[in-house]
Coordinates of C-alpha atoms in Angstrom, one line a residue:
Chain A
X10 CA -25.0 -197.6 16.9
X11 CA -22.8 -200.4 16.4
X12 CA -21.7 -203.2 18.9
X13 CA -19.4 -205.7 17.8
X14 CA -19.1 -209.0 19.9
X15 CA -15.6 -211.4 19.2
X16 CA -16.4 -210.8 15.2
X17 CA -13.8 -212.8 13.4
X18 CA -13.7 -213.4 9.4
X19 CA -11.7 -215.9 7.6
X20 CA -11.7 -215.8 3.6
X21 CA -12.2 -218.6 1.2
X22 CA -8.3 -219.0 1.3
X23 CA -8.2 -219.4 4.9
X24 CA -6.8 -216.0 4.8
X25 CA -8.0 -214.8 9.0
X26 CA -8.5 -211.2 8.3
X27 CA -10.5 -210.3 11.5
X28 CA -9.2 -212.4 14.7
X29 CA -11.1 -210.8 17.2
X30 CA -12.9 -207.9 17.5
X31 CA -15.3 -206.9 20.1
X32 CA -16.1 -202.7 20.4
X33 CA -19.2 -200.5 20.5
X34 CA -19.9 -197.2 18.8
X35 CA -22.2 -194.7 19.8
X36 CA -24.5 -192.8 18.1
X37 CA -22.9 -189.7 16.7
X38 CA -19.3 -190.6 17.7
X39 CA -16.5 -190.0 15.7
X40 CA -13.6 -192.7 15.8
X41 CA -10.5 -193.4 13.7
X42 CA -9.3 -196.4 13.1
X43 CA -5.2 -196.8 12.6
X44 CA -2.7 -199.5 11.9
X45 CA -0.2 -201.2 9.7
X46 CA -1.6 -202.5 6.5
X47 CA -2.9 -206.2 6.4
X48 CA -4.2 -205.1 10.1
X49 CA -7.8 -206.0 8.9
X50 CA -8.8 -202.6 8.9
X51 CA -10.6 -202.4 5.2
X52 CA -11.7 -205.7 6.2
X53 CA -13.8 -204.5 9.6
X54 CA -15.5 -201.8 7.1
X55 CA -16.8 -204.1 4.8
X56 CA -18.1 -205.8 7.9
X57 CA -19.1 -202.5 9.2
X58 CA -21.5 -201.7 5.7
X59 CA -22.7 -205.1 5.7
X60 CA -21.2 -206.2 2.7
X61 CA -19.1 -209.2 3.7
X62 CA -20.6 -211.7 6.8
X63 CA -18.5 -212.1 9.9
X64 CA -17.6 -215.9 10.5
X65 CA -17.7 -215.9 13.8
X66 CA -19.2 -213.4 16.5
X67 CA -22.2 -211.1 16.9
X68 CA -22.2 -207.7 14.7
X69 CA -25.5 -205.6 15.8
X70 CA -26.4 -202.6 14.2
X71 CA -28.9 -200.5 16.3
X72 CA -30.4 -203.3 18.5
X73 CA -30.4 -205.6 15.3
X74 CA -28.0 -208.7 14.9
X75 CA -27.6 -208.6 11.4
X76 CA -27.2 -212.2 11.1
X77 CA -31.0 -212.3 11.2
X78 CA -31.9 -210.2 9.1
X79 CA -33.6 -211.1 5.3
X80 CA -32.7 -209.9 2.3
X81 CA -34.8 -206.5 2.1
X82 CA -33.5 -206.0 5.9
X83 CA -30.2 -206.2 4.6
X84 CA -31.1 -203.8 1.7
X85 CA -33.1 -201.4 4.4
X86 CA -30.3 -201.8 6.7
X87 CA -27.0 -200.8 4.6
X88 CA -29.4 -197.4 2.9
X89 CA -28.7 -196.2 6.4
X90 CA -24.8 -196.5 6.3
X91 CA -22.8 -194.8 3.6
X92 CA -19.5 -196.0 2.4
X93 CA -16.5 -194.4 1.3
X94 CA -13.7 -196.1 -0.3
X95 CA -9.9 -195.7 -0.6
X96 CA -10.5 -196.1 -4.7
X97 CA -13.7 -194.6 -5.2
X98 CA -15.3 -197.0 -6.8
X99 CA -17.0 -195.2 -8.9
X100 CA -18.9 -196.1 -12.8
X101 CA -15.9 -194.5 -14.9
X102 CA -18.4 -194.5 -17.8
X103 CA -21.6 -193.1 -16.2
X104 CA -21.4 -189.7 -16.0
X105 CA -21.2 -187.6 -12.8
X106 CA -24.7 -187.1 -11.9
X107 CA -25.7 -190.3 -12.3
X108 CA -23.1 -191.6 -9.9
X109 CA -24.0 -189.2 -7.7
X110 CA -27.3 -190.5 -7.6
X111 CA -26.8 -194.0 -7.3
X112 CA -26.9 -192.8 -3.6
X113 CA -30.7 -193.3 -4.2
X114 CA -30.5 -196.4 -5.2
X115 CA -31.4 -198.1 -1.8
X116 CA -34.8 -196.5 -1.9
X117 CA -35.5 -196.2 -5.7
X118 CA -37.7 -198.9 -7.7
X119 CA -36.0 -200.9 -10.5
X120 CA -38.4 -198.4 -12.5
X121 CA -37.2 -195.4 -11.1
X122 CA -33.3 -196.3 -11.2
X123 CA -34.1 -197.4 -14.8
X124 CA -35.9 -193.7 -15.9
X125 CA -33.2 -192.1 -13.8
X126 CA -30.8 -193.2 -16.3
X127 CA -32.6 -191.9 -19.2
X128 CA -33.7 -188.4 -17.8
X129 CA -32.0 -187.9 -14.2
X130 CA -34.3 -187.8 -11.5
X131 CA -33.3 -185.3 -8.8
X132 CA -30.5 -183.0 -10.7
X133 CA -30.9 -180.5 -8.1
X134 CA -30.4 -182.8 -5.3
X135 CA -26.9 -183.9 -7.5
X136 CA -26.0 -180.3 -7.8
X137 CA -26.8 -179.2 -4.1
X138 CA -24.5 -182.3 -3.0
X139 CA -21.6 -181.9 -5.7
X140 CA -21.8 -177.7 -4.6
X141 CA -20.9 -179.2 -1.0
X142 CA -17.9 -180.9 -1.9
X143 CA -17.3 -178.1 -3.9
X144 CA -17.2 -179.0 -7.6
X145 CA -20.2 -178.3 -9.0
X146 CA -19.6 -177.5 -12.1
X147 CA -18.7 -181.1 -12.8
X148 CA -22.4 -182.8 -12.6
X149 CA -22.5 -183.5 -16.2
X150 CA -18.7 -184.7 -17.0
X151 CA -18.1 -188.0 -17.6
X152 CA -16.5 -189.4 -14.3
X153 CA -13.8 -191.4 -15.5
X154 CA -12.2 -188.0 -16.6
X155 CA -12.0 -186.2 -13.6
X156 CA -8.8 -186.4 -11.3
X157 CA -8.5 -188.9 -8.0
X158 CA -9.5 -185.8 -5.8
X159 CA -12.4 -184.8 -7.4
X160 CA -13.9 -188.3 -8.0
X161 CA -13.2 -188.6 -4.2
X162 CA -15.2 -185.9 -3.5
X163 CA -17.9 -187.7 -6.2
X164 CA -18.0 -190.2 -3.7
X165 CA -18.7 -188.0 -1.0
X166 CA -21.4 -186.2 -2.9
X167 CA -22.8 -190.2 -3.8
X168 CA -23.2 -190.4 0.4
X169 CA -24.3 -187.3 1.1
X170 CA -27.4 -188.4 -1.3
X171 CA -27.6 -191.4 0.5
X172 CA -28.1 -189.1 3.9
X173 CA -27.0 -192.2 6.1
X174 CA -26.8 -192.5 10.2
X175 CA -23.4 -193.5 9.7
X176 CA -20.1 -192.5 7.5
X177 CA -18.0 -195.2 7.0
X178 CA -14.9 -194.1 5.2
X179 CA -12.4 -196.7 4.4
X180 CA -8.6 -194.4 4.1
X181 CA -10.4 -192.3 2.2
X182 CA -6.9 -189.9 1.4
X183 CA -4.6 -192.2 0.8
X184 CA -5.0 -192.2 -3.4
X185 CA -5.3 -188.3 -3.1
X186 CA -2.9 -185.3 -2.8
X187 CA -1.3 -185.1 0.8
X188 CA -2.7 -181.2 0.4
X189 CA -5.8 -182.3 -0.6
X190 CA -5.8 -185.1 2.2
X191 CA -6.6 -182.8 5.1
X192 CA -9.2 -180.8 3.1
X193 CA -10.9 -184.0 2.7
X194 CA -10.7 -185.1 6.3
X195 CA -12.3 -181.9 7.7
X196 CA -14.9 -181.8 5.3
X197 CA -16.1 -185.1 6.3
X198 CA -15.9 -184.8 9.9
X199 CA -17.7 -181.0 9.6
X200 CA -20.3 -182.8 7.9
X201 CA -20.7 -185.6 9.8
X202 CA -20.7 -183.2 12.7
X203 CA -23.5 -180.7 11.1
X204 CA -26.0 -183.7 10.5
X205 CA -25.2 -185.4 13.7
X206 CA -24.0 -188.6 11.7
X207 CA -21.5 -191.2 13.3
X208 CA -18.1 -191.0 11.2
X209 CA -15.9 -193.9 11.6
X210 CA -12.9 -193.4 9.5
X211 CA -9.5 -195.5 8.6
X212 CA -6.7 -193.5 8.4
X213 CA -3.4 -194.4 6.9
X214 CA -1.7 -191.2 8.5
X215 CA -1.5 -191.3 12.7
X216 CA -1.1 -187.3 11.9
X217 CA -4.7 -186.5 10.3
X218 CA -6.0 -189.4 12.9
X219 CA -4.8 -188.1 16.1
X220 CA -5.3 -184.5 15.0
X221 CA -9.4 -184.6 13.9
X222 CA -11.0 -187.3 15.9
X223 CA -11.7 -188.0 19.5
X224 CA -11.1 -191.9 19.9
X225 CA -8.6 -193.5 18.6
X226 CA -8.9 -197.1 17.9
X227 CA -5.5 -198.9 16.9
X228 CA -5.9 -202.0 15.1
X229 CA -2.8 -204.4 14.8
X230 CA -3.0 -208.4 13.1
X231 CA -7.3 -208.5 13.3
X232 CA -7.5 -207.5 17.4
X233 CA -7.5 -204.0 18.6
X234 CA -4.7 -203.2 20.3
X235 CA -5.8 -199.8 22.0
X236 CA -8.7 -197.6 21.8
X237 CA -8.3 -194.7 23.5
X238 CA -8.6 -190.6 23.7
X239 CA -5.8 -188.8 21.1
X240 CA -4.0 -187.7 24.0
X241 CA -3.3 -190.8 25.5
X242 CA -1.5 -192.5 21.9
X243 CA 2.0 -192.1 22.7
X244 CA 5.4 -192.8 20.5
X245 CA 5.6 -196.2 22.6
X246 CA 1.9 -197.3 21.8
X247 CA 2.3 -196.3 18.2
X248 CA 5.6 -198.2 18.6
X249 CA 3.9 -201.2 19.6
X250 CA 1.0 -201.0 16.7
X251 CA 3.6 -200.0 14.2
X252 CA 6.1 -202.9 15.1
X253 CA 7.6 -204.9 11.8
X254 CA 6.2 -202.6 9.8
X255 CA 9.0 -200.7 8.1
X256 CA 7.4 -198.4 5.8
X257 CA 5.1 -197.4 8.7
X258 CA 8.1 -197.0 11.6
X259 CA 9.4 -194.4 8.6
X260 CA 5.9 -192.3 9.0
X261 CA 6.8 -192.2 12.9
X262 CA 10.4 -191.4 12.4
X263 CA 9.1 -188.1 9.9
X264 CA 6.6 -187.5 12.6
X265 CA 9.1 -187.1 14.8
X266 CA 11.0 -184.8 13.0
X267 CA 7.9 -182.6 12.2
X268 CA 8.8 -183.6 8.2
X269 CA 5.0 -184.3 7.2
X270 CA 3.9 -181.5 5.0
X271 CA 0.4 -181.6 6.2
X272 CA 1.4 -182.1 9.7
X273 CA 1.3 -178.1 10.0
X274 CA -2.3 -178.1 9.8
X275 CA -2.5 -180.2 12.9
X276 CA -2.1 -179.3 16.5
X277 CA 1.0 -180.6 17.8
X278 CA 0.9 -184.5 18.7
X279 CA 1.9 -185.6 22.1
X280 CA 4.6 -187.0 22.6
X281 CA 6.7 -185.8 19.6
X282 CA 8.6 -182.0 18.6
X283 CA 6.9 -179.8 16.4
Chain B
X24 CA 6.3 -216.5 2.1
X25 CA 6.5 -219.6 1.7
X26 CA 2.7 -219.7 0.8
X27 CA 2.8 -217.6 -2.2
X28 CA 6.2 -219.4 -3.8
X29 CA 6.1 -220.8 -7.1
X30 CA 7.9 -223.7 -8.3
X31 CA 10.7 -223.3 -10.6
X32 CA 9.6 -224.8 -13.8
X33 CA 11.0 -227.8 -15.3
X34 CA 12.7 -228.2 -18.1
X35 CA 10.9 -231.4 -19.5
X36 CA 7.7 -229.8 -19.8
X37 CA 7.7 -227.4 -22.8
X38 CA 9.9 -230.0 -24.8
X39 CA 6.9 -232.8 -24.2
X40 CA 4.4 -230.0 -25.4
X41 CA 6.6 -229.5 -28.5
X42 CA 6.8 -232.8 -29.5
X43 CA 3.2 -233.4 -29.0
X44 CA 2.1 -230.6 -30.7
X45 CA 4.2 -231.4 -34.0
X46 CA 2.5 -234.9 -33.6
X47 CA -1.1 -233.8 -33.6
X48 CA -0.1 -231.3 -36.8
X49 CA 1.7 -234.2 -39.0
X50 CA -1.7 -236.5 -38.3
X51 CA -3.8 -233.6 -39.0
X52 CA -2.0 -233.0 -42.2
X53 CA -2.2 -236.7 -43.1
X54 CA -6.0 -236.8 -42.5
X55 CA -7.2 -234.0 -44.6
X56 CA -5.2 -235.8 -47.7
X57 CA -3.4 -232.3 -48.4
X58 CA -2.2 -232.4 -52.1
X59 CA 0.3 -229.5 -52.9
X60 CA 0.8 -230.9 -56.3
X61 CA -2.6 -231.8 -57.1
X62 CA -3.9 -228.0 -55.9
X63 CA -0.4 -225.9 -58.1
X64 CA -0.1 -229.1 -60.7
X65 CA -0.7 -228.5 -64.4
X66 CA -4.3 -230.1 -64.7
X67 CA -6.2 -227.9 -61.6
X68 CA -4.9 -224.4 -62.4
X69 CA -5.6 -224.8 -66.5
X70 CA -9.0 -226.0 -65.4
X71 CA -9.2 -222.5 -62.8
X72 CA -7.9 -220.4 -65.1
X73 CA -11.2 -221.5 -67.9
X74 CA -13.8 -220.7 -65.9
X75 CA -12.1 -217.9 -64.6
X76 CA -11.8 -216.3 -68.5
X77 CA -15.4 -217.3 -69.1
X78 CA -16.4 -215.2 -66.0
X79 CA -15.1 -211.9 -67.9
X80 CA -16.7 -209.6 -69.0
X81 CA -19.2 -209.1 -65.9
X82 CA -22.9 -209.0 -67.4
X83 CA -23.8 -205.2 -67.4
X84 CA -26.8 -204.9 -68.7
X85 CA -29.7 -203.4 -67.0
X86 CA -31.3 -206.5 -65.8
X87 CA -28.6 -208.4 -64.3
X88 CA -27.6 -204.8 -62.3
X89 CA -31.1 -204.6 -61.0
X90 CA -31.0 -208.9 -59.8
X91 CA -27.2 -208.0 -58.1
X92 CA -28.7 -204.8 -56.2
X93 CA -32.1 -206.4 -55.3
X94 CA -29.9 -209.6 -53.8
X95 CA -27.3 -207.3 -52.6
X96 CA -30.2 -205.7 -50.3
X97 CA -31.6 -208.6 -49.5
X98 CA -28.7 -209.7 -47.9
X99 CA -27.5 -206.5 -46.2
X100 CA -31.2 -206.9 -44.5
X101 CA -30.6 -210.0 -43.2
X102 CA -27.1 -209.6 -42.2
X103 CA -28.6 -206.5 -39.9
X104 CA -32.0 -207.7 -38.6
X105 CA -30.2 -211.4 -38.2
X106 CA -27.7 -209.3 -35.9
X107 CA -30.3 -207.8 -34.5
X108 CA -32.2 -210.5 -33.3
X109 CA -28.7 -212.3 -32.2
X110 CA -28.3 -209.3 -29.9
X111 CA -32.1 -210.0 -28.5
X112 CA -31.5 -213.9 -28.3
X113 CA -27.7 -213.6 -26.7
X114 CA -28.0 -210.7 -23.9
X115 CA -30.5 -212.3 -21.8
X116 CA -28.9 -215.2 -21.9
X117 CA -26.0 -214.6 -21.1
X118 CA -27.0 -213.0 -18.1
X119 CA -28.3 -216.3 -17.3
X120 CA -24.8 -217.8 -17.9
X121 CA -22.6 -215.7 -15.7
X122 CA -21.8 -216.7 -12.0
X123 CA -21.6 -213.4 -10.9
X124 CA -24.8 -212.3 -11.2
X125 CA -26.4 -215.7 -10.1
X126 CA -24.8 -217.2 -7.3
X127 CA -21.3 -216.0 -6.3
X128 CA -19.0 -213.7 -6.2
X129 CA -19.2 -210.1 -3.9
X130 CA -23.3 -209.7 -4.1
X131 CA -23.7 -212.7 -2.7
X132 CA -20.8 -212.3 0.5
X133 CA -23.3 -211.0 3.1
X134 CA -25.9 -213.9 3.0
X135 CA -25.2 -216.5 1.0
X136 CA -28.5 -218.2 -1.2
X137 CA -29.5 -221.6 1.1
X138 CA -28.5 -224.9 -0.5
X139 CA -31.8 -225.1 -2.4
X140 CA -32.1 -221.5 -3.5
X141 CA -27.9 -222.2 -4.7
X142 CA -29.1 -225.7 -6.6
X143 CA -31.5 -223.4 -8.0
X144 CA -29.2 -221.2 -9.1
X145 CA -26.9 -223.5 -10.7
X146 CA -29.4 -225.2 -12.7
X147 CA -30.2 -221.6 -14.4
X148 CA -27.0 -221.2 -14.9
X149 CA -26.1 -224.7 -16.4
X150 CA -29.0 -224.3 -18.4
X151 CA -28.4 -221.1 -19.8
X152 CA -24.7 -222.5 -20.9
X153 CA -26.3 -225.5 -22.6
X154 CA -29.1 -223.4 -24.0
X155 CA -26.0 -221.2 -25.5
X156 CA -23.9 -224.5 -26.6
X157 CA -26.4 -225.8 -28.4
X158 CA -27.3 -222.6 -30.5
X159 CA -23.8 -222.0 -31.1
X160 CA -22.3 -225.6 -32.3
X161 CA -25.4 -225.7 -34.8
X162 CA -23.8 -223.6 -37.9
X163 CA -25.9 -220.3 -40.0
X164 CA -26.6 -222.9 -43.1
X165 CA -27.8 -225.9 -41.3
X166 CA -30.1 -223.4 -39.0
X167 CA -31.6 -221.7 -43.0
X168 CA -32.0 -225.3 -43.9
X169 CA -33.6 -226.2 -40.7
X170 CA -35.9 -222.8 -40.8
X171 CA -36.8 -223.1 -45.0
X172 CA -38.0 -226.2 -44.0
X173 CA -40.4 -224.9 -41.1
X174 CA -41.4 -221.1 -42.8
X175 CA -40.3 -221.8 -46.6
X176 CA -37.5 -220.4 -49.0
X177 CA -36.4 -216.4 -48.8
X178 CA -34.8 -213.9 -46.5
X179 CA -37.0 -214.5 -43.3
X180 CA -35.3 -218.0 -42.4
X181 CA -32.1 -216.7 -43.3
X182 CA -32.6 -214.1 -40.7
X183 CA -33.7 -216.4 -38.1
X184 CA -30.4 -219.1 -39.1
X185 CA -28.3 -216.0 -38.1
X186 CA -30.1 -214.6 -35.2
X187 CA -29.9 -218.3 -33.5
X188 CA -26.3 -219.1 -34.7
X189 CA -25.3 -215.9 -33.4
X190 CA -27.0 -215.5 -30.6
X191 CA -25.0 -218.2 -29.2
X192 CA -21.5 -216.8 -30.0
X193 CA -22.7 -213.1 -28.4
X194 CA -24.3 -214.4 -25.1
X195 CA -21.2 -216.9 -24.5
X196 CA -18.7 -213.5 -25.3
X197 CA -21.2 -211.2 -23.2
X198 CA -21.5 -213.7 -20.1
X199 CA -17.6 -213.3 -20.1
X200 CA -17.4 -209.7 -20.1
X201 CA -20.3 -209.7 -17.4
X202 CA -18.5 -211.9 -15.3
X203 CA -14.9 -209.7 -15.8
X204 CA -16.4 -206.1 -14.6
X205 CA -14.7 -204.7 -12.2
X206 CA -16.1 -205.9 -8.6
X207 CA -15.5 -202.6 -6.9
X208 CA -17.7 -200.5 -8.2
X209 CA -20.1 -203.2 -7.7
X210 CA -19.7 -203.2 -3.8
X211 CA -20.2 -199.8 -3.8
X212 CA -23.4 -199.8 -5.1
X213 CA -24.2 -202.3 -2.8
X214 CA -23.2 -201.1 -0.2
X215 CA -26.1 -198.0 -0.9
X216 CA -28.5 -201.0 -0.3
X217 CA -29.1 -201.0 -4.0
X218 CA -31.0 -204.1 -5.1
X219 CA -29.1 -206.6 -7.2
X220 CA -31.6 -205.1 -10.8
X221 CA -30.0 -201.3 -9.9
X222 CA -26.5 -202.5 -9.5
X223 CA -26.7 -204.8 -13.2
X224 CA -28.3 -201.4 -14.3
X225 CA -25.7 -199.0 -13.0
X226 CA -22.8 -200.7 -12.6
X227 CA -22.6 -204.1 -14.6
X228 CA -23.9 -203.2 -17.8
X229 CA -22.3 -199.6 -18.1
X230 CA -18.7 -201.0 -17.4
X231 CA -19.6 -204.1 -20.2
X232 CA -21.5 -202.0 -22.8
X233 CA -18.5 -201.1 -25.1
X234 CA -17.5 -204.5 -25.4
X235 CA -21.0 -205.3 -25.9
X236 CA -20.8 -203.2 -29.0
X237 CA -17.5 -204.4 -30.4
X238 CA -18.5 -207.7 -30.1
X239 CA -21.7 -207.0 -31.7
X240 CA -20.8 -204.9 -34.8
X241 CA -17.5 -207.8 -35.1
X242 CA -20.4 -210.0 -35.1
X243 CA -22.2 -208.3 -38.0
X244 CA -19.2 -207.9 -40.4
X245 CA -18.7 -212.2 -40.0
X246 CA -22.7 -212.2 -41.0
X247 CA -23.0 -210.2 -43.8
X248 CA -20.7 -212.8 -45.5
X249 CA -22.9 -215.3 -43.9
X250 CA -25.9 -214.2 -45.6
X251 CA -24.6 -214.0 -48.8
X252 CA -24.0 -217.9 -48.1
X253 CA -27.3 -218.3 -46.8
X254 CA -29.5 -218.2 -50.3
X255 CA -27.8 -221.9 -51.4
X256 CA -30.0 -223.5 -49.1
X257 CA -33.0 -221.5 -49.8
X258 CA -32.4 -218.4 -47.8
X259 CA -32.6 -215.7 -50.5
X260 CA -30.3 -212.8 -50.7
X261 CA -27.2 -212.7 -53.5
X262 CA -26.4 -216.5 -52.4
X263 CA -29.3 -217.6 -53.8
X264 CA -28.7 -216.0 -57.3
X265 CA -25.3 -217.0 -57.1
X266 CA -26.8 -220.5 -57.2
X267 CA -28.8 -220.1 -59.7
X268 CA -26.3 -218.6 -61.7
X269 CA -23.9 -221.0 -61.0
X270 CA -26.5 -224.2 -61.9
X271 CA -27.5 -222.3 -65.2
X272 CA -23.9 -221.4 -66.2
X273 CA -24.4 -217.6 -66.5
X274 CA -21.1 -217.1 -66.2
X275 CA -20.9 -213.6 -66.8
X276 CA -24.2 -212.8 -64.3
X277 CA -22.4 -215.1 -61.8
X278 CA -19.3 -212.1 -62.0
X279 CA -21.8 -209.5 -61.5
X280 CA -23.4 -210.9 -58.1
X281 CA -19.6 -211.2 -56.9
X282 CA -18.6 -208.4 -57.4
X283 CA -22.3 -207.0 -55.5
X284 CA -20.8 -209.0 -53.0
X285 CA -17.6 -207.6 -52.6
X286 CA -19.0 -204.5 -53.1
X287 CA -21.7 -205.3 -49.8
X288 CA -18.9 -206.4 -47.5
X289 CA -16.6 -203.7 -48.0
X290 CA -19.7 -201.9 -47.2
X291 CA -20.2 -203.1 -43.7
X292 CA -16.4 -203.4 -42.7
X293 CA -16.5 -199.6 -43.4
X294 CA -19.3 -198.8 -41.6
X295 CA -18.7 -201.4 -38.8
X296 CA -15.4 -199.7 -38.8
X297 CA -17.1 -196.1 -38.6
X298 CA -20.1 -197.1 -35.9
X299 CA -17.1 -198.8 -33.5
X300 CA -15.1 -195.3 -33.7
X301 CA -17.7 -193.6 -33.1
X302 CA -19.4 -195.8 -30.0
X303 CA -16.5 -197.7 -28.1

């Protein structure tokens, strides 16, 4: 699906967000991605959707280096991967059906996005898709009035429209609930898993990572540090990624002490007491 | 973080900007010849208070009720369709002046325009700015006087003097709110593969459109007063009967069409007032 070869991105500011990245993703895989913040993490994911352009190195996405690709190839080339952010992102003022929708957008005409505006196009593709992430009764409300969680789960419904080959989803539970974190996490890897889509995810919390997905890819000053099987992250690799980061050694320290309140809904990590 | 540190300010600065700042007033004062005692001294106000005592009592009669409403009309008219057409002149030009949707900024991360396609770019967007400048610095009444002199005297130039005029102030305000919507939503779309026409559609426009509005209807209420200007050069409406009345010393008609006016504007605050309530 994806291979990444030395990809490195420096901002305008001379900011190096990306030092040096080099992995490859199957098709259909499931991967988290962990690490302290200012990693680059959020950074590779807006690599990953084709949104920002590497500075350096080769990013190909199913046999194609992006690089080369024109303007509609870029358009073609992101309908087939969906996005979700840690904000959602969303048009507060449009209402929910229409955000929904703009999942189309990739494969609508100007005409048909304009229309769609005016008299929604596919209300019963909307519904089907907000009835997945369970709140359909919202497809009319105005989005900017319903709660972090359930404009979350807007966003999900906006991708699920989209139907892409891959799921990129950038911490997509840190602005939500911690109960409503793990809801969120298994309904995007159960769907990912149903429609055989790849499902890379950031994860702010080792505990949902290590718990739901197969590979884990730790991610520490723009290189990856590990990338590995769950069982194989130990308290002295998670040490290692964690290192200088205070608030981040605290998560561990909880960890250890079984403290996380959603950690019950997980199967015990190695390495660490229950 | 020795990066992100910011000076401590010194102490010289905001006493420089003081002084210079009471220097440009005390020149500015001595330039436009301000006369305190020639405004409040003995000869101006008994000359004020005359003509004010020969305005009274408003003419009432039938005719000079139906000259106030017909002006007062006329001039609500051109205060909306002149709005009206600012709205037509200023939004697509002021999609023309904003950066954001030209040449930088997060649609244009991925693949950059080439150097000719950006000098392309540029030049739309410097031309839009100037296009805007120049219908802006032009004032309403030197527009009507231009525009009587190219279709003739009544309402229709006076429409056109406002929809120009104004169409510069409301594409310069709208390119700004373009270019201050929030980015994020704008990467999301984006990131759908939406084309650059579906993300102004859904995600530009929708998070500007209230300010649209609020500029607009502010917009209105400055040009209903502008309209009742308008008629001295020609560009019918009340002004124009004011004029009259004025030149002819009809002092008490002259009260009536003032009072129409202050009757018109009051009108439109309210129902700007209302319509921005109701929409924003």
């Amino acid at each position: 699906m994806y291979e990444l070869r030395g990809i490195r991105k420096v901002f305008a500011d001379g900011t190096v967000a990306v030092e040096d990245i080099s992995l490859i993703v199957g098709s259909g895989e499931h991967v988290a991605f962990i690490g302290p913040s200012g990693a680059g993490k959020t950074t590779l994911f807006r690599l990953l959707n084709l949104t920002l352009r590497p500075t350096a190195g080769a990013l190909i996405f199913e046999g194609q280096d992006v690089s080369a690709l024109s303007d509609a190839g870029l358009r073609r080339t992101r309908t087939r991967i969906g996005t979700i952010y840690q904000q959602q992102n969303l048009v507060g003022r449009l209402r929910v059906v229409h955000n929904v929708l703009a999942g189309y957008l990739g494969r609508w005409s100007a005409a048909t996005a304009l229309a769609s505006l005016v008299r929604p196009r596919d209300v019963a593709g909307a519904g089907r898709a907000l009835a997945q992430v369970g709140i359909p009764e919202k497809l009319w409300a105005r989005t900017d009035e319903l709660s972090g969680g359930q404009q979350q789960r807007v966003a999900i419904a906006r991708v699920l429209v989209q139907d892409p080959d891959v799921i990129l989803a950038d911490e997509p539970v840190s602005a939500v609930d911690p109960s409503l974190a793990v809801s969120i996490v298994t309904l995007l890897r159960d769907l990912s898993h149903e429609s055989r889509k790849t499902l890379l995810m950031n994860l702010h919390s080792v505990d949902l990572a290590l718990g739901h997905f197969p590979r884990i890819v730790g991610v520490r000053e723009g290189r990856v540090l590990f990338d590995v099987a769950p069982d194989k992250v130990g308290p002295e690799l998670l040490a290692e990624l964690y290192a200088g980061h205070r608030d981040e050694e605290l998560q561990l320290e909880q960890l250890r002490d079984g403290k996380v309140s959603f950690g019950a809904a997980c199967r015990p990590l190695p390495g660490f007491r229950k | 973080m020795a990066r992100g540190a910011v000076a401590r300010p010194g102490r010289a600065a905001p006493l420089l900007v003081g002084v210079g700042f009471a220097a440009l007033l005390a020149w500015s004062w001595h330039g436009t010849a301000v006369d305190l005692p020639g405004l409040f001294g003995g000869e101006g106000l008994r000359q004020v208070a005359t003509y004010v005592v020969k305005l009274f009592p408003p003419d009432l009669s039938a005719g000079a009720w139906r000259d106030a409403a017909t002006g007062a009309v006329e001039t609500f008219a051109i205060s909306l369709i002149g709005s009206l057409l600012a709205v037509c002149v200023g939004l697509p030009l002021s999609l023309l002046a904003t950066r954001t949707l030209l040449y930088r900024g997060i649609l244009f991360e991925a693949r950059r325009p080439g150097p000719g396609a950006r000098a392309v770019r540029v030049a739309l967007y410097a031309a839009g700015k100037a296009v805007l400048n120049l219908l802006r610095t032009i004032p309403e009444i030197v527009w009507a006087l231009i525009f009587v002199f190219m279709v003739g005297l009544g309402p229709f130039p006076g429409v056109l003097a406002l929809g120009f005029h104004t169409g510069g102030v409301l594409g310069k305000l709208f390119g700004e709110v373009l270019e201050d919507v929030d980015p994020a939503p704008l990467e999301a779309l984006q990131a759908t593969g939406a084309s650059r026409f579906a993300i102004l559609v859904y995600g530009v426009l929708p998070q500007a459109l209230p300010q649209f509005v609020s500029y607009a209807l502010y917009r209105w209420e400055v040009n209903i007063r502008a309209a009742a200007m308008m008629g001295f050069v020609g560009a019918g409406g009340l002004g124009q009967r004011i004029h009259i009345a004025i030149s002819l010393f009809q002092e008490h008609q002259l009260m009536t069409l003032i009072l129409a006016i202050y009757a018109i504007v009051t009108l439109v605050d309210a129902l700007s007032a209302f319509l921005r309530a109701r929409l924003v």
